[in-house]
Coordinates of C-alpha atoms and ligand atoms in Angstrom, one line a residue:
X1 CA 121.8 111.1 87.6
X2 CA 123.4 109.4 90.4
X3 CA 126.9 109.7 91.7
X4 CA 126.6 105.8 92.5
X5 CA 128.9 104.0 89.9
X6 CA 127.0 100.9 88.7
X7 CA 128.9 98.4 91.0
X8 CA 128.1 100.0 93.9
X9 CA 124.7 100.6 93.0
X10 CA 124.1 96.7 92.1
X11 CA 126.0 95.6 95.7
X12 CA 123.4 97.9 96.9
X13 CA 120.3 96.8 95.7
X14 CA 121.1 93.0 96.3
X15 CA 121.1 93.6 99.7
X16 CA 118.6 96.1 100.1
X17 CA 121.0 98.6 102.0
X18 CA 120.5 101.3 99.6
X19 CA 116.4 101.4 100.3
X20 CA 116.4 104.5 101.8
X21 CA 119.5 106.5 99.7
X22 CA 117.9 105.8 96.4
X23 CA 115.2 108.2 96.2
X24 CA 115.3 111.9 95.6
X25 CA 115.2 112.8 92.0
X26 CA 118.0 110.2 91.2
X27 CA 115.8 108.7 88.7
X28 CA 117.6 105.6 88.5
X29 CA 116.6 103.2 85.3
X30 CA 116.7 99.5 86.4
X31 CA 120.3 97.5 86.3
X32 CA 121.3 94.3 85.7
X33 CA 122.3 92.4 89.0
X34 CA 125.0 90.0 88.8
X35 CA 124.7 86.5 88.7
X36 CA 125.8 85.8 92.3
X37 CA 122.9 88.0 93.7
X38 CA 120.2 85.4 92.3
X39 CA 122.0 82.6 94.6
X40 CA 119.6 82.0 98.4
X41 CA 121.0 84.0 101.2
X42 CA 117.7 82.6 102.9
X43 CA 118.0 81.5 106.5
X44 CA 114.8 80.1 106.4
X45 CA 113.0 78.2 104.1
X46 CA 112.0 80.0 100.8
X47 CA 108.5 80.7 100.6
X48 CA 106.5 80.6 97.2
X49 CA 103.2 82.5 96.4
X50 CA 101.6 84.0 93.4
X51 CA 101.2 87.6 94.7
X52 CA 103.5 88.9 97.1
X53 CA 102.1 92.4 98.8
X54 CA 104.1 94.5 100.4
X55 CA 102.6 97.0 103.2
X56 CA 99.7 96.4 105.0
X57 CA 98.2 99.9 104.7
X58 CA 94.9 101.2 102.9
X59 CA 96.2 100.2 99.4
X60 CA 98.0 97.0 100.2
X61 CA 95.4 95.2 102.4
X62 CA 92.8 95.8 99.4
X63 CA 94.9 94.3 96.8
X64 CA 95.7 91.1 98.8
X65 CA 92.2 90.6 99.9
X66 CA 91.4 90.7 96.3
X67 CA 94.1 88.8 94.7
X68 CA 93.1 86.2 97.1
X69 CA 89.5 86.1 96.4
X70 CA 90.4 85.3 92.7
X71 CA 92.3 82.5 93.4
X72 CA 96.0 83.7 94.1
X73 CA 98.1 82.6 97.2
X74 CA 99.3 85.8 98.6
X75 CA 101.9 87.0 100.9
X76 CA 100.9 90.2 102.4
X77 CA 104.1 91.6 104.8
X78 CA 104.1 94.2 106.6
X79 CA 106.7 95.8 108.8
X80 CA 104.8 96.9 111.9
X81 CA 103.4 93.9 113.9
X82 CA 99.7 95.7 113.5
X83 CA 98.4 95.8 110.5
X84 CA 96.2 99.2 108.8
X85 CA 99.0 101.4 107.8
X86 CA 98.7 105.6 108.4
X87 CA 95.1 104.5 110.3
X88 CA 96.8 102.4 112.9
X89 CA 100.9 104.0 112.8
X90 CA 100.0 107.6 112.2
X91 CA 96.7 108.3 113.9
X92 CA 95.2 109.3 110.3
X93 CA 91.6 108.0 111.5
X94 CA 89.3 109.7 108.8
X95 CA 88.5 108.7 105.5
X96 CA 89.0 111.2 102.8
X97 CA 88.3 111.3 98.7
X98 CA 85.5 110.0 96.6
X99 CA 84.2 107.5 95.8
X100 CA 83.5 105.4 98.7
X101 CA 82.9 102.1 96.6
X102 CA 83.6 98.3 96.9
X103 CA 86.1 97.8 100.3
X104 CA 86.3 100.9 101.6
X105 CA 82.8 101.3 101.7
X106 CA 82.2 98.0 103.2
X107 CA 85.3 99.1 105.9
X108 CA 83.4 102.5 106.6
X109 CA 80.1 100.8 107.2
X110 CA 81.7 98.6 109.6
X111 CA 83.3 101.6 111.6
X112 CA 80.0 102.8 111.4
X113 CA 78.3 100.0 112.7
X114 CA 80.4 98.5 115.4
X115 CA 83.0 101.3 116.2
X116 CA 81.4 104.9 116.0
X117 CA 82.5 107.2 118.5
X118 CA 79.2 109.4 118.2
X119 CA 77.2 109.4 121.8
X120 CA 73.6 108.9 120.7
X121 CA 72.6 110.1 124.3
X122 CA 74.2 113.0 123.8
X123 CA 71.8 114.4 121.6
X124 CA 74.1 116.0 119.7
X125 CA 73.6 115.3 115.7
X126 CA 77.0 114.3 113.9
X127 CA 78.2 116.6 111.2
X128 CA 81.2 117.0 109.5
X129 CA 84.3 114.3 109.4
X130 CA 84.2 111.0 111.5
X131 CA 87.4 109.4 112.3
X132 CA 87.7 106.1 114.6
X133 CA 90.4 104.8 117.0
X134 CA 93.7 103.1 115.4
X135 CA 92.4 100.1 117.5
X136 CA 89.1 100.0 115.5
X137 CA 91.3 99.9 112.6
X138 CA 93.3 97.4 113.8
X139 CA 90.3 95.1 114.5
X140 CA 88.5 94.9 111.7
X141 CA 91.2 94.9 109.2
X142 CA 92.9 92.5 111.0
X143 CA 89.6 90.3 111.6
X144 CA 89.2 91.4 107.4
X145 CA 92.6 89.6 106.8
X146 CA 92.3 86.6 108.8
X147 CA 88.8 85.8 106.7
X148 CA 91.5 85.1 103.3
X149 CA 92.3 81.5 103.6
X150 CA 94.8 82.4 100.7
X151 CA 96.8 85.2 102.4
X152 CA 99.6 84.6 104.8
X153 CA 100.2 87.3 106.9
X154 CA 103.8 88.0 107.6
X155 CA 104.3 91.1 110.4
X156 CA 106.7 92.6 112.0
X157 CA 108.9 91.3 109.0
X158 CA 110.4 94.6 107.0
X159 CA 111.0 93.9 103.4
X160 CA 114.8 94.7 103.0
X161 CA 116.2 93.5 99.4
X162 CA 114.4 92.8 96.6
X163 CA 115.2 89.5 93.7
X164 CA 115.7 90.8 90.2
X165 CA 116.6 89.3 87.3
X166 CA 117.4 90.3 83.6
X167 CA 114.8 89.5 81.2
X168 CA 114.6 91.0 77.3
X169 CA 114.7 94.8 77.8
X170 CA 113.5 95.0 81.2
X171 CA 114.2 93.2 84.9
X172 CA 111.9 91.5 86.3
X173 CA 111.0 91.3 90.2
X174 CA 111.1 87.8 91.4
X175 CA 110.3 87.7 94.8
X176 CA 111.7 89.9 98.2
X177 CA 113.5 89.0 101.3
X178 CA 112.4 89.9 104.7
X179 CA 113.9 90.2 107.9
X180 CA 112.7 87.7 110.0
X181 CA 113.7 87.3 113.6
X182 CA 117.6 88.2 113.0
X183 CA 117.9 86.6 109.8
X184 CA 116.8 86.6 106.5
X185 CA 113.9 85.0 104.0
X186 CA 113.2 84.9 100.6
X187 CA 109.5 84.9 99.3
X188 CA 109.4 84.6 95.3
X189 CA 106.0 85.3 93.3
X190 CA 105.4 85.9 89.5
X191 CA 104.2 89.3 90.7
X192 CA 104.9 91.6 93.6
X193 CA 103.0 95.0 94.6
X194 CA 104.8 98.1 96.0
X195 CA 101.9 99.4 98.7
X196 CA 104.9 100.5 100.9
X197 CA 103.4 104.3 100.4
X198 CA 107.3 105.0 100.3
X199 CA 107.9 102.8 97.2
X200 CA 110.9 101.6 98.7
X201 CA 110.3 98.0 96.9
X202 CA 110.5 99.8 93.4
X203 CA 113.3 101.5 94.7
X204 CA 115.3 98.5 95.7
X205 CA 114.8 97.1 92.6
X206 CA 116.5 99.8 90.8
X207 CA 112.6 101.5 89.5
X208 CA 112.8 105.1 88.0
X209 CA 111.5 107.2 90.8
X210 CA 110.1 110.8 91.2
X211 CA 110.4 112.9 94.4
X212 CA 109.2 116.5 94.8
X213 CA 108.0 118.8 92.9
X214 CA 108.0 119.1 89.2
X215 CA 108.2 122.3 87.3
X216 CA 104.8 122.9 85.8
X217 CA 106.3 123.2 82.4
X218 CA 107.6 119.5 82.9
X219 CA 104.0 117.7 82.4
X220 CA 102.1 120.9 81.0
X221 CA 100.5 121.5 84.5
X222 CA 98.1 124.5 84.4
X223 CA 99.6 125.4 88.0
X224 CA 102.6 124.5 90.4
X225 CA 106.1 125.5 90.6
X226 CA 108.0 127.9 87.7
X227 CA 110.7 125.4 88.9
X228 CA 111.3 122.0 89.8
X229 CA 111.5 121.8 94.2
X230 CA 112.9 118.6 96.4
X231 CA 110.1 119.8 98.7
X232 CA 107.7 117.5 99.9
X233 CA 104.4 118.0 102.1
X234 CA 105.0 119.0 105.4
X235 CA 104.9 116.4 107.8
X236 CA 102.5 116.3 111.2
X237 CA 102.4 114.9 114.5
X238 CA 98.9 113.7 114.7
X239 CA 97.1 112.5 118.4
X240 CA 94.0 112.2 120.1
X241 CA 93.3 113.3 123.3
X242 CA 90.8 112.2 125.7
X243 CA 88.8 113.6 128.4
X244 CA 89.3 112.1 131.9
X245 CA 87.5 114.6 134.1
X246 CA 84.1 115.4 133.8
X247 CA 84.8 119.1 133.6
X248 CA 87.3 119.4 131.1
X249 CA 86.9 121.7 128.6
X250 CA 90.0 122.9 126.2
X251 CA 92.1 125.7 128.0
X252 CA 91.3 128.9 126.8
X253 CA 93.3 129.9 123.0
X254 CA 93.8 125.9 122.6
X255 CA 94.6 125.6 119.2
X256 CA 95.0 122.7 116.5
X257 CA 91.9 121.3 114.8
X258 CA 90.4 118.8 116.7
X259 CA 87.1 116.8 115.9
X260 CA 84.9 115.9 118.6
X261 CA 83.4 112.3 117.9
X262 CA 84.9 112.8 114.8
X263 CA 82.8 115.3 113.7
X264 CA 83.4 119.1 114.5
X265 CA 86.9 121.4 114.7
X266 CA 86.9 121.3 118.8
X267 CA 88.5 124.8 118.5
X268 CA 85.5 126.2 116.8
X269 CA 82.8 124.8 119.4
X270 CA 81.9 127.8 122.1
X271 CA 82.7 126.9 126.0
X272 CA 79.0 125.9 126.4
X273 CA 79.0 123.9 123.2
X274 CA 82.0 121.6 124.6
X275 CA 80.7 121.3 128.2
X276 CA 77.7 120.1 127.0
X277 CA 79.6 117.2 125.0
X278 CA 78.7 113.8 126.1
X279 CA 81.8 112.0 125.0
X280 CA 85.0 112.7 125.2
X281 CA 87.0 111.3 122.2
X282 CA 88.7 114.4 120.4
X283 CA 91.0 113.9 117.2
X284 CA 94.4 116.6 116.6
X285 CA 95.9 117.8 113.7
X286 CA 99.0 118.5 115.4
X287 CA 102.6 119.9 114.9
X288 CA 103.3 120.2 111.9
X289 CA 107.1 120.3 110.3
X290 CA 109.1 120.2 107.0
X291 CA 111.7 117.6 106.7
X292 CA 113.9 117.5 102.7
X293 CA 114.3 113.7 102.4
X294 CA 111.3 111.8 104.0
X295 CA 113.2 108.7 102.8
X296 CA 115.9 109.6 105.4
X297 CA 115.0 107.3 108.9
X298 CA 117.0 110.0 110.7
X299 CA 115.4 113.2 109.2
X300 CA 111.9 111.8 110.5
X301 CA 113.1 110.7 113.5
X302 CA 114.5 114.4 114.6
X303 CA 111.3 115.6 113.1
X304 CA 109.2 113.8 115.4
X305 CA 111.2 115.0 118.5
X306 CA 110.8 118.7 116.8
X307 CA 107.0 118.3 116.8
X308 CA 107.0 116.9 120.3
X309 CA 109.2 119.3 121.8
X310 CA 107.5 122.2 120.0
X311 CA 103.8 120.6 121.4
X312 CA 105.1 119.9 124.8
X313 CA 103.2 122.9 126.5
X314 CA 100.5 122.0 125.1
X315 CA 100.0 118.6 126.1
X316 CA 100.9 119.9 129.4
X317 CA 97.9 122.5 129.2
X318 CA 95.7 119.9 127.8
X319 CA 96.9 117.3 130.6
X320 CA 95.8 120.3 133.5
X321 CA 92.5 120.9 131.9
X322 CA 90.9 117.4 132.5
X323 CA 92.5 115.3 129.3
X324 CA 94.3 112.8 128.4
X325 CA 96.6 112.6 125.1
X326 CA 97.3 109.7 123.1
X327 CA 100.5 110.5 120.1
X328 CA 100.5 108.2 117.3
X329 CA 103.8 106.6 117.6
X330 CA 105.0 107.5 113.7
X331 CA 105.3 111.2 112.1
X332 CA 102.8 111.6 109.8
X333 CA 104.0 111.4 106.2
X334 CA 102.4 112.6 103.6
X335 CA 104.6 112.5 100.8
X336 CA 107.6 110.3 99.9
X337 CA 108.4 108.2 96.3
X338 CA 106.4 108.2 93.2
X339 CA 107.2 105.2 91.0
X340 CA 107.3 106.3 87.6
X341 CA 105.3 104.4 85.5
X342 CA 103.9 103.9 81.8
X343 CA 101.6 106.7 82.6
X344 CA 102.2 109.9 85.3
X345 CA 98.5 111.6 85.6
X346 CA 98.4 115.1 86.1
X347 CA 97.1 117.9 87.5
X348 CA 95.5 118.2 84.3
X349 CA 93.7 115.0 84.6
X350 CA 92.6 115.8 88.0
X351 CA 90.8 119.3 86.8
X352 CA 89.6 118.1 83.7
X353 CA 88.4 114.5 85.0
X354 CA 89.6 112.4 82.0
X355 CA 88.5 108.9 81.9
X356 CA 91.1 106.9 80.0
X357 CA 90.1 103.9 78.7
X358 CA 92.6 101.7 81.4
X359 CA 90.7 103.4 83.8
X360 CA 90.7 100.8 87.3
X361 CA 89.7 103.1 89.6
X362 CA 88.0 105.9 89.8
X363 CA 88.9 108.8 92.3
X364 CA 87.8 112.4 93.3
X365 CA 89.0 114.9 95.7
X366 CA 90.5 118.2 95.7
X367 CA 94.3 119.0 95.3
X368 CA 95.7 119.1 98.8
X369 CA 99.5 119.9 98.4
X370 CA 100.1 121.2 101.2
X371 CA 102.9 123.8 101.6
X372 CA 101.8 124.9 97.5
X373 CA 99.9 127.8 97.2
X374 CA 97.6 126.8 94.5
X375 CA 94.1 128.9 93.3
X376 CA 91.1 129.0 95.5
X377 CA 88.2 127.3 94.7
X378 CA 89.8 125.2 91.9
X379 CA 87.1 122.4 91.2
X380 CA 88.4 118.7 90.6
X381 CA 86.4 116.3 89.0
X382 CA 86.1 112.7 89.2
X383 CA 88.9 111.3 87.6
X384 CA 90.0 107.8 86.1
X385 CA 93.2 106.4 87.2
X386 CA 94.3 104.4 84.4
X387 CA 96.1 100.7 84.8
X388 CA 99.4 102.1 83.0
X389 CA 100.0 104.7 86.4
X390 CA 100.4 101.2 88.2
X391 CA 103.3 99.8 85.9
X392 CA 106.5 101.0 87.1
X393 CA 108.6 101.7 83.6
X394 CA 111.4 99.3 82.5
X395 CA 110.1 96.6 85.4
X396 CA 108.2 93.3 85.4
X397 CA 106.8 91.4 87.7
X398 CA 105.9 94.7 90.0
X399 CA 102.8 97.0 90.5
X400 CA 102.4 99.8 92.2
X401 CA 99.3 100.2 94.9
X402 CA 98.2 103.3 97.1
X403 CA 99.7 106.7 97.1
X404 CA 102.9 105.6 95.6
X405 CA 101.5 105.0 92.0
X406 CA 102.6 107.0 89.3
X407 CA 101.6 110.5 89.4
X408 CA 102.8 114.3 89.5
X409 CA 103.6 115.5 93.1
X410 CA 100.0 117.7 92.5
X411 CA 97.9 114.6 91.1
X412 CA 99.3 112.6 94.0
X413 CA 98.3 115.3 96.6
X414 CA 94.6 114.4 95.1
X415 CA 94.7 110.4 95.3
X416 CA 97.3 109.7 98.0
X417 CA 93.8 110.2 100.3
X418 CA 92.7 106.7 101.6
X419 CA 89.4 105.8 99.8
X420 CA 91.1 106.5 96.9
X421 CA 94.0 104.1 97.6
X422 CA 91.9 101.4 98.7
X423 CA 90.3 101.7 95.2
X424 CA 93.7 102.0 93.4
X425 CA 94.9 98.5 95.7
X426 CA 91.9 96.7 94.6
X427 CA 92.9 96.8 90.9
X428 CA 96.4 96.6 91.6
X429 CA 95.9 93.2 93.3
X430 CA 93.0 91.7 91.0
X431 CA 95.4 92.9 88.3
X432 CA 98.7 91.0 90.0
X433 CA 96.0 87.4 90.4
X434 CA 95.4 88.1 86.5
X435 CA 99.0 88.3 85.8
X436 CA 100.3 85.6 88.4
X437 CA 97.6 82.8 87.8
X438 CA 97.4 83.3 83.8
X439 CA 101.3 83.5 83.9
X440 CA 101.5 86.1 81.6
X441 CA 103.6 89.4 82.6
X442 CA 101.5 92.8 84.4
X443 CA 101.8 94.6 80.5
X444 CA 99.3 91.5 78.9
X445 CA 96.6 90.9 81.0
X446 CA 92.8 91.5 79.4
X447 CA 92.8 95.2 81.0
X448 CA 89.0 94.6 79.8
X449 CA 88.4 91.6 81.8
X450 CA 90.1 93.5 84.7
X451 CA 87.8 96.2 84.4
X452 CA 84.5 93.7 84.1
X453 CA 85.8 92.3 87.0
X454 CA 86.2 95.3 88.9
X455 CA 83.2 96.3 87.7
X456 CA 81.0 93.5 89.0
X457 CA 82.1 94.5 92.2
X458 CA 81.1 97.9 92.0
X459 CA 84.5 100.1 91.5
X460 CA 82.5 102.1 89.3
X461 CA 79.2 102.6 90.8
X462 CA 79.6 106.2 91.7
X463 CA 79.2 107.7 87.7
X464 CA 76.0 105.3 87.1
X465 CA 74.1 107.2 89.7
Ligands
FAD1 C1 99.4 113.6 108.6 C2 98.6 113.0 107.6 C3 97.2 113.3 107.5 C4 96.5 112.7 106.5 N1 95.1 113.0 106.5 C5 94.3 112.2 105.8 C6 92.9 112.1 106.1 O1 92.4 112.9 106.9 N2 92.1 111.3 105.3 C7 92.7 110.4 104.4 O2 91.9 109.7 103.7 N3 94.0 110.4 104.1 C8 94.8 111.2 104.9 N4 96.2 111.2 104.7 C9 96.8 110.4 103.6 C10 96.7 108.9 103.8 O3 96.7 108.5 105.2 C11 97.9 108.2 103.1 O4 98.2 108.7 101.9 C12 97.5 106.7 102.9 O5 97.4 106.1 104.2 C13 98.4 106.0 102.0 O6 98.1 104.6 102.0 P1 99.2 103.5 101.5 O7 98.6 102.2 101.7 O8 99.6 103.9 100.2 O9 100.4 103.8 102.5 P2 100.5 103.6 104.1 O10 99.2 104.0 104.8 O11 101.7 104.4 104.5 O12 100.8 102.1 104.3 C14 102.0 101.5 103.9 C15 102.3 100.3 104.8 O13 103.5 99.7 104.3 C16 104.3 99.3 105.4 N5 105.7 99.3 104.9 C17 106.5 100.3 104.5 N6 107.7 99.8 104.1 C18 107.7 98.5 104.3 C19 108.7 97.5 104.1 N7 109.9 97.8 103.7 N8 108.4 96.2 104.4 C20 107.1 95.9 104.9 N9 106.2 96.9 105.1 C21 106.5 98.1 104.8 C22 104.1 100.4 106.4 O14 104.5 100.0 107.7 C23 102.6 100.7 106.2 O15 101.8 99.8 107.1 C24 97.0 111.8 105.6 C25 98.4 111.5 105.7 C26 99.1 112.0 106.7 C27 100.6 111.6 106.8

């Protein structure tokens, strides 16, 4: 437990100051905030919706866009001024996990269609991954966005203090403030979602959170660590570089994957192979680095400069041969808080592909902790993720979307991919309509209903094939 005494801790929360300080393994149960914290400190006028989103990201931009179309006046904020999340920050342009249903299907077919990096002149047949620009990213989802008459978009306006009150045997999340423009503004909505991917609104409002590794004995996990770890996922410094001379080819030894048009490891294609490459586009796995608290702004910060220093020769190599290099202006981060919720899915769930029957979104890929050795060829199956992993415990009012949802750190290295989130954020957000325009709290909403609905919009096509 926490060396915070409970004044401090409360002082803390009220003003958000305490977003990034609360997370590792503090587990913090929610605490009653003092009267004075539910009086306006806004500086502009207070804003009421139904659903308040915050992070505009691959789970967050799914739920608003669907809390929306079923009726709900949304808020959707989002700290950058672009919207799209790891896509658009952190150069993660490919589309991972299973199934590709309802709105990321429809976002991948518009890549496809109006944005696809493949040079059909080329001759050359794609294979493999395809990733797009950020910018494509950027476009659509924006362009997505702007089609919601019942979202406002707030950007460039981080969420910095969250309102709780005291209600029966849990608090309840009221609303959030933002910084907007040197001061502050409150937004309040009968139901907020967390799709921060760092789950730093559950965190302000005083959510039981898990960070790093558990011990395997902890949820009965078949594999894992003998003992609990603070370690997290290595971080990387993802870019793209660009060809802007004819000739360029990769200098000799040039390591790092890379996918040409999106579709093949650069570093495996022979000198002949690249030279006869049409286009120029190339996509980098970069440096890649540990860092202990990924909550910590200074941590990632020095880790960034780490992976840049550490890469300069090689963006100077890159540079000579012919290319040009394009760094995604935020570290990659793959792992940060999991909000505890009524339910944590495990590994066990992942391998043995249980279908609970809360499931709201379905979800298959492969366990991809990096940094944990885990067995070769371990199949996953397709798994359900049920409702419950979205509740944070002791909380209402808040849901959980994306990779921040309730999980172990090995489940979550299976659905923190971004199909899967978008799937996760489009139950979240029909879910937080449900709650919001039926005024009832996230716990007693027809989970039925919510899966019909979900349904009807084919969530759950890919096990009626
Ligand atoms: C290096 C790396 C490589 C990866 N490779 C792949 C891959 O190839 N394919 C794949 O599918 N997935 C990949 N992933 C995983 C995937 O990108 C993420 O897990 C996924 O983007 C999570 O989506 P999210 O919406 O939960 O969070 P995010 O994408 O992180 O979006 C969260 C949004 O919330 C905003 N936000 C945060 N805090 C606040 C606040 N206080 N106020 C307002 N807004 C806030 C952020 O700015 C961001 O826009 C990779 C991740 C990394 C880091």
């Amino acid at each position: 437990m926490c060396a915070l005494d409970r004044r401090s801790f409360i002082k803390g929360v009220s003003s958000g100051i305490l977003a990034g300080a609360l997370a590792p393994g503090m587990n913090l149960m929610a605490a009653t905030p003092p009267a004075e914290r539910r009086k306006s400190v806004s500086f502009y006028p207070v804003l009421n919706f139904d659903v308040i989103v915050v992070g505009a990201g691959p789970g967050g931009i799914p739920a608003a866009i669907r809390a929306a179309q079923a009726g709900a006046k949304v808020a959707l904020v989002e700290e950058d001024l672009a919207v799209g999340g790891a896509p658009v920050d952190m150069y993660v342009t490919t589309l991972f996990g299973q199934p590709s249903v309802g709105l990321s299907k429809a976002l991948e077919q518009e890549l496809l269609r109006d944005h696809g990096l493949y040079n059909y002149e080329s001759g050359t047949k794609p294979k493999g991954w395809r990733f797009f620009l950020p910018s494509a990213y950027v476009r659509l989802l924006s362009r997505n966005i702007r089609k919601e008459k019942n979202i406002t978009l707030l950007s460039g306006t981080p969420v910095i203090g969250t309102m709780v009150v005291d209600k029966g045997n849990r608090n309840r999340v009221t609303g959030v403030r933002i910084y907007r423009n040197g001061h502050i503004q409150e937004l309040y909505a009968p139901v907020t979602i967390d799709a921060t991917g760092t789950g730093v609104v559950a965190a302000m409002s005083g959510c039981v959170c898990m960070y790093g590794s558990e011990a395997m004995s902890d949820f009965g996990e078949p594999v894992g660590l003998e003992k609990a770890s603070r370690a997290v996922q290595l971080c990387t410094q993802m870019f793209i570089s660009e060809r802007i001379r004819k000739d360029a080819i990769f200098p000799a030894g040039f390591k790092g994957s890379a996918a040409e048009d999106g579709y093949i490891g650069a570093n495996r294609l022979t000198k002949e192979e690249l030279e006869r490459r049409a286009t120029g586009i190339f996509f980098h796995w970069g440096q890649s680095v540990a860092v202990e608290d990924t909550t910590d702004p200074v941590q990632i910060a020095e880790a960034q400069r780490d992976c840049l220093e550490k890469y300069e020769e090689r963006f100077d190599q890159l540079h000579e041969a012919g290319f040009a290099v394009h760094i995604a202006p935020k570290l990659g981060v793959r792992e940060c808080r999991r909000v505890k919720g009524e339910y944590v899915l495990t590994a066990n769930n992942v391998l043995e592909g249980s279908m609970p029957d809360d499931t709201v979104a379905h979800a298959h890929y492969y366990m991809d902790c990096w940094g944990m050795k885990l067995p070769k060829n371990m199949k996953t199956k397709m798994y359900g993720i049920p409702y419950r992993s979205l509740i944070p415990l002791n909380t209402e009012g808040l849901l959980t979307a994306g990779r921040v949802i309730s999980g172990t750190r090995l489940a979550h290295s299976s659905y923190r991919v971004q199909r899967i989130c978008s799937n996760i954020g489009e139950a979240a957000g029909t879910a937080a309509a449900m709650a919001a325009l039926n005024k009832t709290g996230v716990r007693d909403i027809d989970v039925k209903a919510l899966v019909a609905d979900l349904d009807s919009k084919g969530l759950f096509d890919a096990l009626k094939k």
